[in-house]
XYZ file of C-alpha atoms in Angstrom:
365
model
C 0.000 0.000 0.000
C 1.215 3.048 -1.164
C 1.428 5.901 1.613
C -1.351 8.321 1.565
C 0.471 11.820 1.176
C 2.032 10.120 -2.104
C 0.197 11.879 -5.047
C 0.261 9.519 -8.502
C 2.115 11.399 -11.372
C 0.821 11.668 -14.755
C 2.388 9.394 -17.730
C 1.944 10.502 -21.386
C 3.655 7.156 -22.491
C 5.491 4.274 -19.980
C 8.647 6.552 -20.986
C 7.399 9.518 -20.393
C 5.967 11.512 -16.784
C 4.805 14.485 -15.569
C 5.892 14.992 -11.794
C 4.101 17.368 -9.631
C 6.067 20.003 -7.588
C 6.545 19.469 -3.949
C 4.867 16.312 -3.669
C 6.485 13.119 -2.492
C 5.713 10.623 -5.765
C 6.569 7.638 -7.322
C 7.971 6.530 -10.546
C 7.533 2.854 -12.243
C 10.438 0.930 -13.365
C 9.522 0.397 -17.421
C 12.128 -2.309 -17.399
C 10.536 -4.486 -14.299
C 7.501 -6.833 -15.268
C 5.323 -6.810 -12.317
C 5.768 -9.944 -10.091
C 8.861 -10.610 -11.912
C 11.656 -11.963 -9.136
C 14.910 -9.867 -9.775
C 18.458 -10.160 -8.086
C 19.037 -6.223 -9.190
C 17.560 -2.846 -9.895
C 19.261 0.119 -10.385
C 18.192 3.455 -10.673
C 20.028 6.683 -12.902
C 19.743 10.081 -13.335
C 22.585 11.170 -15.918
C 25.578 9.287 -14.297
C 24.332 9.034 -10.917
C 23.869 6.126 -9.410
C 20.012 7.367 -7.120
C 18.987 3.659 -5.870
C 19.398 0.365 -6.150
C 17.969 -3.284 -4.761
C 19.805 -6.154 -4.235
C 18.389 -9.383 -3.308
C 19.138 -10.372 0.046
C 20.956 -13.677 -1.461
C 23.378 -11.240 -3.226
C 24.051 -8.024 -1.390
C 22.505 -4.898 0.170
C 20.292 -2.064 -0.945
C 21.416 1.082 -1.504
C 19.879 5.320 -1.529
C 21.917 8.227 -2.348
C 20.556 10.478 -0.308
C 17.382 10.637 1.958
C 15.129 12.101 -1.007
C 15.124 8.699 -2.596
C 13.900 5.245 -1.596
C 12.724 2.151 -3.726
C 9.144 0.488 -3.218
C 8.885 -3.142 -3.038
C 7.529 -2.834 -6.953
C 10.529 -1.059 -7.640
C 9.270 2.356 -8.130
C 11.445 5.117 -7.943
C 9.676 7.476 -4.993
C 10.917 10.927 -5.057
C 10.107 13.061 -1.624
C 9.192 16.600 -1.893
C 9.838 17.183 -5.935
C 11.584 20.501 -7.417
C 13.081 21.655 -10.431
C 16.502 19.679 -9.700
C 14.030 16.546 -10.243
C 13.476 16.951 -13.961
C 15.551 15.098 -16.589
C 16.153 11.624 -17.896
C 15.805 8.510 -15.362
C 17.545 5.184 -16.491
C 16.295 1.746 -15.043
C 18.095 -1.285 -15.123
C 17.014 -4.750 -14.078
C 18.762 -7.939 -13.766
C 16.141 -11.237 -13.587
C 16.913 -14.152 -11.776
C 15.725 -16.461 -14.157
C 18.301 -15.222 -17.157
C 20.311 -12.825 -15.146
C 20.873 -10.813 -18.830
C 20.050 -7.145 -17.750
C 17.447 -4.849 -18.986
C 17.039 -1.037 -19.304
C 14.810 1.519 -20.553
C 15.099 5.195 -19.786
C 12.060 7.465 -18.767
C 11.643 11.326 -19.564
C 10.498 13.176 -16.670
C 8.883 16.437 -16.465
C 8.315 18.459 -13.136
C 4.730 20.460 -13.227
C 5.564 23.704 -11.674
C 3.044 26.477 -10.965
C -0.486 25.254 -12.505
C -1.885 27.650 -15.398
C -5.047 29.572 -15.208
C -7.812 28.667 -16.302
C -11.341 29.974 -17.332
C -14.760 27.864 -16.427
C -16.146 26.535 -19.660
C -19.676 28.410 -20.132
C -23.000 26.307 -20.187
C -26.225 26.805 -22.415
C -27.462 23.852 -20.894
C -25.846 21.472 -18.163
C -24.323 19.335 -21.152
C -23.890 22.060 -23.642
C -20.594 23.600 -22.912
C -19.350 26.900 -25.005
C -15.104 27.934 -24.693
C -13.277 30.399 -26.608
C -10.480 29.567 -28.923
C -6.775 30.374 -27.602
C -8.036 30.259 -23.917
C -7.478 27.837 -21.697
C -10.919 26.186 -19.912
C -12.011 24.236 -17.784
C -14.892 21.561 -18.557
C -16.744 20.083 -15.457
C -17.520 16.468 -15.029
C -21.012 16.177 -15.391
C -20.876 12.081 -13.780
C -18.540 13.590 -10.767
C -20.203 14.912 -7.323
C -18.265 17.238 -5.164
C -16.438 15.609 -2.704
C -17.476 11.811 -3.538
C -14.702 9.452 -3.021
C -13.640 8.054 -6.324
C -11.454 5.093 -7.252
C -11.278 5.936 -11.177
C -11.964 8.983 -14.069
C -11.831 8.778 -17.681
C -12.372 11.459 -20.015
C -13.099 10.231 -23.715
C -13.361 12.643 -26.557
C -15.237 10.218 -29.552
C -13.636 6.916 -28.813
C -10.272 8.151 -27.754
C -8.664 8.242 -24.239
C -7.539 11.655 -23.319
C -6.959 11.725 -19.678
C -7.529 9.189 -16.296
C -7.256 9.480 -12.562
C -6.609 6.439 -10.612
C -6.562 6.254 -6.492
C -3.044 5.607 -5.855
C -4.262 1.558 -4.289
C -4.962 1.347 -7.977
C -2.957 2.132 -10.807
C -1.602 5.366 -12.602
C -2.706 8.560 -13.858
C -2.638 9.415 -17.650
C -2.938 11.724 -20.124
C -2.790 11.538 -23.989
C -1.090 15.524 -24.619
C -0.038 17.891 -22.621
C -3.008 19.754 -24.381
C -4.829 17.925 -21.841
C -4.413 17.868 -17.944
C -7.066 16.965 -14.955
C -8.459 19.424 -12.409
C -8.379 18.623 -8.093
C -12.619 17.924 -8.635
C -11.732 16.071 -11.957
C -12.905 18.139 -14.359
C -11.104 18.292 -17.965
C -8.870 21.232 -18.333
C -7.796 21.994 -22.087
C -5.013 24.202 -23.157
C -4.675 26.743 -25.715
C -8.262 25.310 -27.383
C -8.296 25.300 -30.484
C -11.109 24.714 -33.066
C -10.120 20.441 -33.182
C -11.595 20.517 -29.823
C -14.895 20.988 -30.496
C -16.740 17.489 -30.096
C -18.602 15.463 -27.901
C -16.919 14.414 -24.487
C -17.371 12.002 -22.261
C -16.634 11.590 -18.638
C -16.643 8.311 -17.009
C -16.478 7.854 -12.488
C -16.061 4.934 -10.768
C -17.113 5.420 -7.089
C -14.963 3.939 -4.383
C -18.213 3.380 -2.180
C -20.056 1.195 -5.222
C -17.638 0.307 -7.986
C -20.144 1.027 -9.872
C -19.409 3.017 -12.924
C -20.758 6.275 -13.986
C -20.769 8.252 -17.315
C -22.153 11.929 -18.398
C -21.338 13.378 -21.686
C -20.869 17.288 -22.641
C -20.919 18.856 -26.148
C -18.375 21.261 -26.657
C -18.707 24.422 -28.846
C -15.409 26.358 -29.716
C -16.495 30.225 -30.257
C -14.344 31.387 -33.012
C -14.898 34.399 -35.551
C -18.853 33.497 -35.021
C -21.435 32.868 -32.301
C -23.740 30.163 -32.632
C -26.806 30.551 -33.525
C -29.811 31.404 -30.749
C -32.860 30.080 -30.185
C -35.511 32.864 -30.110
C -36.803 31.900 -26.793
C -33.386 32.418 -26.003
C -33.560 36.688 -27.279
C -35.134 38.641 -24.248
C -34.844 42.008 -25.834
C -35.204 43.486 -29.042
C -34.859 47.232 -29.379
C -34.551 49.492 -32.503
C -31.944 52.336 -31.768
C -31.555 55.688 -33.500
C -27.905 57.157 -32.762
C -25.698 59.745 -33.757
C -23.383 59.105 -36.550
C -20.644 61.403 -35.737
C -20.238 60.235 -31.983
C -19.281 57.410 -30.060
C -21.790 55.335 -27.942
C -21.876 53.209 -24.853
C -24.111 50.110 -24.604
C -25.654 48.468 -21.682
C -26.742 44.890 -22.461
C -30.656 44.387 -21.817
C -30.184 40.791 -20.771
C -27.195 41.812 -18.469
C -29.097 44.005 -16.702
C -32.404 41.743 -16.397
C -30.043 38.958 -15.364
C -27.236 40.481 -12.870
C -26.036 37.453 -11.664
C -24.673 36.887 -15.288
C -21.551 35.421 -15.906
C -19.476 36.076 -19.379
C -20.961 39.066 -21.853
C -20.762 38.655 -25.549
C -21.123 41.237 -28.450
C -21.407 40.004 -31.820
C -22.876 42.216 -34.803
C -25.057 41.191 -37.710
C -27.351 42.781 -40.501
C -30.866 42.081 -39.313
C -31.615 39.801 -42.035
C -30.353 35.997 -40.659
C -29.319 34.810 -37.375
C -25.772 34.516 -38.174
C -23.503 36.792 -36.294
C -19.907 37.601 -35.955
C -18.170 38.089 -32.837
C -17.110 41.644 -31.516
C -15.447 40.627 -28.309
C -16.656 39.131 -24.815
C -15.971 40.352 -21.209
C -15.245 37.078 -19.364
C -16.254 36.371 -16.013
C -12.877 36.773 -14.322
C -13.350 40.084 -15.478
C -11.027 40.119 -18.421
C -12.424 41.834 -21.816
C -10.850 40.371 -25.545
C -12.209 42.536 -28.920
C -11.750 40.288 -32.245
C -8.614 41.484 -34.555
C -11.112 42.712 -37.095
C -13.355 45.714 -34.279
C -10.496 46.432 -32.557
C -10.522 50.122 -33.873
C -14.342 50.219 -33.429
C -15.614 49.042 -30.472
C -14.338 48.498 -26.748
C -15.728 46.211 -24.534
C -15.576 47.348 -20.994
C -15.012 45.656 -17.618
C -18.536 45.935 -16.999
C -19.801 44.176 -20.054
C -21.040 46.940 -21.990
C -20.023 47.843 -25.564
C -18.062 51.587 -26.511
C -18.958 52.151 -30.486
C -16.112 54.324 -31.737
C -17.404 55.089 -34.988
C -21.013 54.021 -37.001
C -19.376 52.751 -39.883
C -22.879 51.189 -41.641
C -26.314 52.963 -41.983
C -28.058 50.262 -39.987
C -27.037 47.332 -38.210
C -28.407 44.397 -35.652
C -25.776 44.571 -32.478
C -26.213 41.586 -30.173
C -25.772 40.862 -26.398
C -25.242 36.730 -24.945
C -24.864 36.329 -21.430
C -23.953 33.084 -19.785
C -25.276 33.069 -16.411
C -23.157 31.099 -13.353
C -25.457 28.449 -13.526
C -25.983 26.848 -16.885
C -28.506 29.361 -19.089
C -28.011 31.554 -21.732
C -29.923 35.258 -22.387
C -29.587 36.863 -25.792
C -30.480 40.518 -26.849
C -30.360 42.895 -29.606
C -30.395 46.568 -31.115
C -31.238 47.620 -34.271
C -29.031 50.171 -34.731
C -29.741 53.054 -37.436
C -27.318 55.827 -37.746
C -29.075 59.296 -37.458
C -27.622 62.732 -38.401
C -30.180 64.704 -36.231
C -28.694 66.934 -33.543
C -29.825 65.407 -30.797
C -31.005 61.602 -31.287
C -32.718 59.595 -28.732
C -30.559 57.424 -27.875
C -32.078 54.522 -25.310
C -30.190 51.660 -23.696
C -32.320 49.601 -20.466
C -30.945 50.008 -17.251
C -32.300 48.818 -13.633
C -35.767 47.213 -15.471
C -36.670 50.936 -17.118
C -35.003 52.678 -20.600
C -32.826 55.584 -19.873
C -30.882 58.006 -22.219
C -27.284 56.838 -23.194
C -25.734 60.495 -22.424
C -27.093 60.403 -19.378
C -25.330 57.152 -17.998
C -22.594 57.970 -19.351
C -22.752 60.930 -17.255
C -23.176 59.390 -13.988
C -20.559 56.810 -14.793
C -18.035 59.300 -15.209
């Protein structure tokens, strides 16, 4: 039995490991076959000798220091892991039965400060939405806080991509480093790209049943466009006359009937279909992003509403999505037509009653 403050590392091949920083943790021998009776095992980094176990026929068993030990499997356990850790591990072993020695090296990686990452955003409970060249964080939908759990998979279409064992049981694994696991076993995906998007499945294994559990999510990669909404989904609609030669700030109607909202999306299109590109978002952590292509025309601000530099088009549709915490998701929009009156009305809804743009702006300043 393995001891309990021992976390499992994460293998992307038998040759290759991720080690976590400052954890005591254990690395398998790929030269020893399990229940295999050896006479030696010896254990390298570079040209030094870390461990080695001789059978008590032969000689004595040996440590190079007190950081190092061998399990009776012949793991390699490493106590308290830092940067001086990572490199390449040699492991030899001699059987008894042909005494003709054995070795296979192992590439090991030491996970130092965990990246960020952004909670995926839900339309419904199993329809998850993440922005390409972010990093996010997709929940288990099979996994219940704090349950006890013996084994995870994650499966995107028939492939493996990541698994937690309990230490009692095996090892933990992931297929990329694209991938990696969260502390409540939800899939965390790096950099996503637009590959990503797919169907996902997450499989848990309780330790109190053995019984095994499995939820699926669809992922949706938000790109250039925003997916089509369902009108039940559009709470709002609101023609706007503005000002051509000024700029404008918008409050989002569903933002402000929904305050407990989450991540605000813009996206523009012409009134005619439902397609829509994106402007830029103001995430829930706060940040804001505007597309490469708006940059010079519109700011999003840490609030969630939308600056309009310039009225570039006579009319337009400009949009509003908001993703609630919990999984929902609000649409609105403004028909926009550019006016070259002196003074426009210009409307936006704030606090549940319409209110003069200038005028908000006003107090906000």
């Amino acid at each position: 039995m393995q001891a309990r403050n021992v976390r499992l590392p994460t293998y992307l091949s038998p040759n290759e490991v991720v080690l976590h920083r400052g954890q005591t943790q254990h690395i398998r021998c790929p030269s020893y076959i399990k229940g295999e009776r050896v006479s030696l095992v010896f254990w390298f980094k570079g040209e030094q000798l870390l461990a080695h176990y001789t059978h008590p026929n032969v000689g004595s068993s040996y440590a190079s220091s007190g950081r190092y030990r061998m399990s009776h499997s012949h793991d390699l356990i490493i106590s308290h892991v830092d940067m001086r850790d990572q490199g390449e591990y040699v492991c030899s072993v001699v059987p008894i039965a042909t005494d003709l020695q054995r070795r296979q090296s192992i590439s090991v990686t030491v996970l130092t400060d965990v990246a960020s990452f952004k909670e995926a955003m839900y339309n419904t409970a199993s329809d998850a939405y993440v922005q390409r060249n972010q990093t996010y964080h997709i929940q288990c939908p099979s996994y219940r806080e704090g349950e006890s759990v013996s084994l995870v998979f994650w499966f995107k279409g028939g492939q493996l991509i990541a698994r937690f064992d309990n230490p009692a049981v095996g090892t933990n694994f992931i297929s990329s480093r694209h991938y990696r696991m969260s502390s409540s076993h939800g899939l965390v995906i790096n950099q996503v790209q637009a590959a990503d998007e797919g169907d996902y499945v997450c499989g848990v294994v309780p330790t109190a049943t053995g019984l095994q559990r499995k939820g699926s999510v669809r992922v949706t990669v938000l790109g250039p466009k925003f997916p089509i909404v369902d009108d039940a989904q559009v709470v709002n609609k609101t023609s706007l006359n503005l000002e051509g030669e000024q700029g404008h700030k918008m409050t989002c109607p569903a933002l402000s009937i929904r305050r407990q909202a989450a991540t605000v999306y813009w996206s523009l299109g012409n009134g005619e279909t439902m397609d829509t590109s994106i402007i830029g978002v103001k995430f829930a952590d706060g940040e804001t992003m505007v597309s490469d292509a708006y940059r010079d025309d519109y700011i999003v601000t840490d609030g969630g509403s939308l600056v309009l530099n310039t009225l570039g088009m006579s009319t337009r549709r400009v949009w509003c999505h908001v993703f609630m915490h919990q999984p929902g998701l609000s649409s609105a929009y403004y028909d926009v037509i550019e006016t070259d009156s002196v003074s426009p009305l210009r409307l936006t809804f704030v606090d549940n009653s319409w209110r003069d743009i200038g005028e908000c702006e006003q107090r906000e300043r």
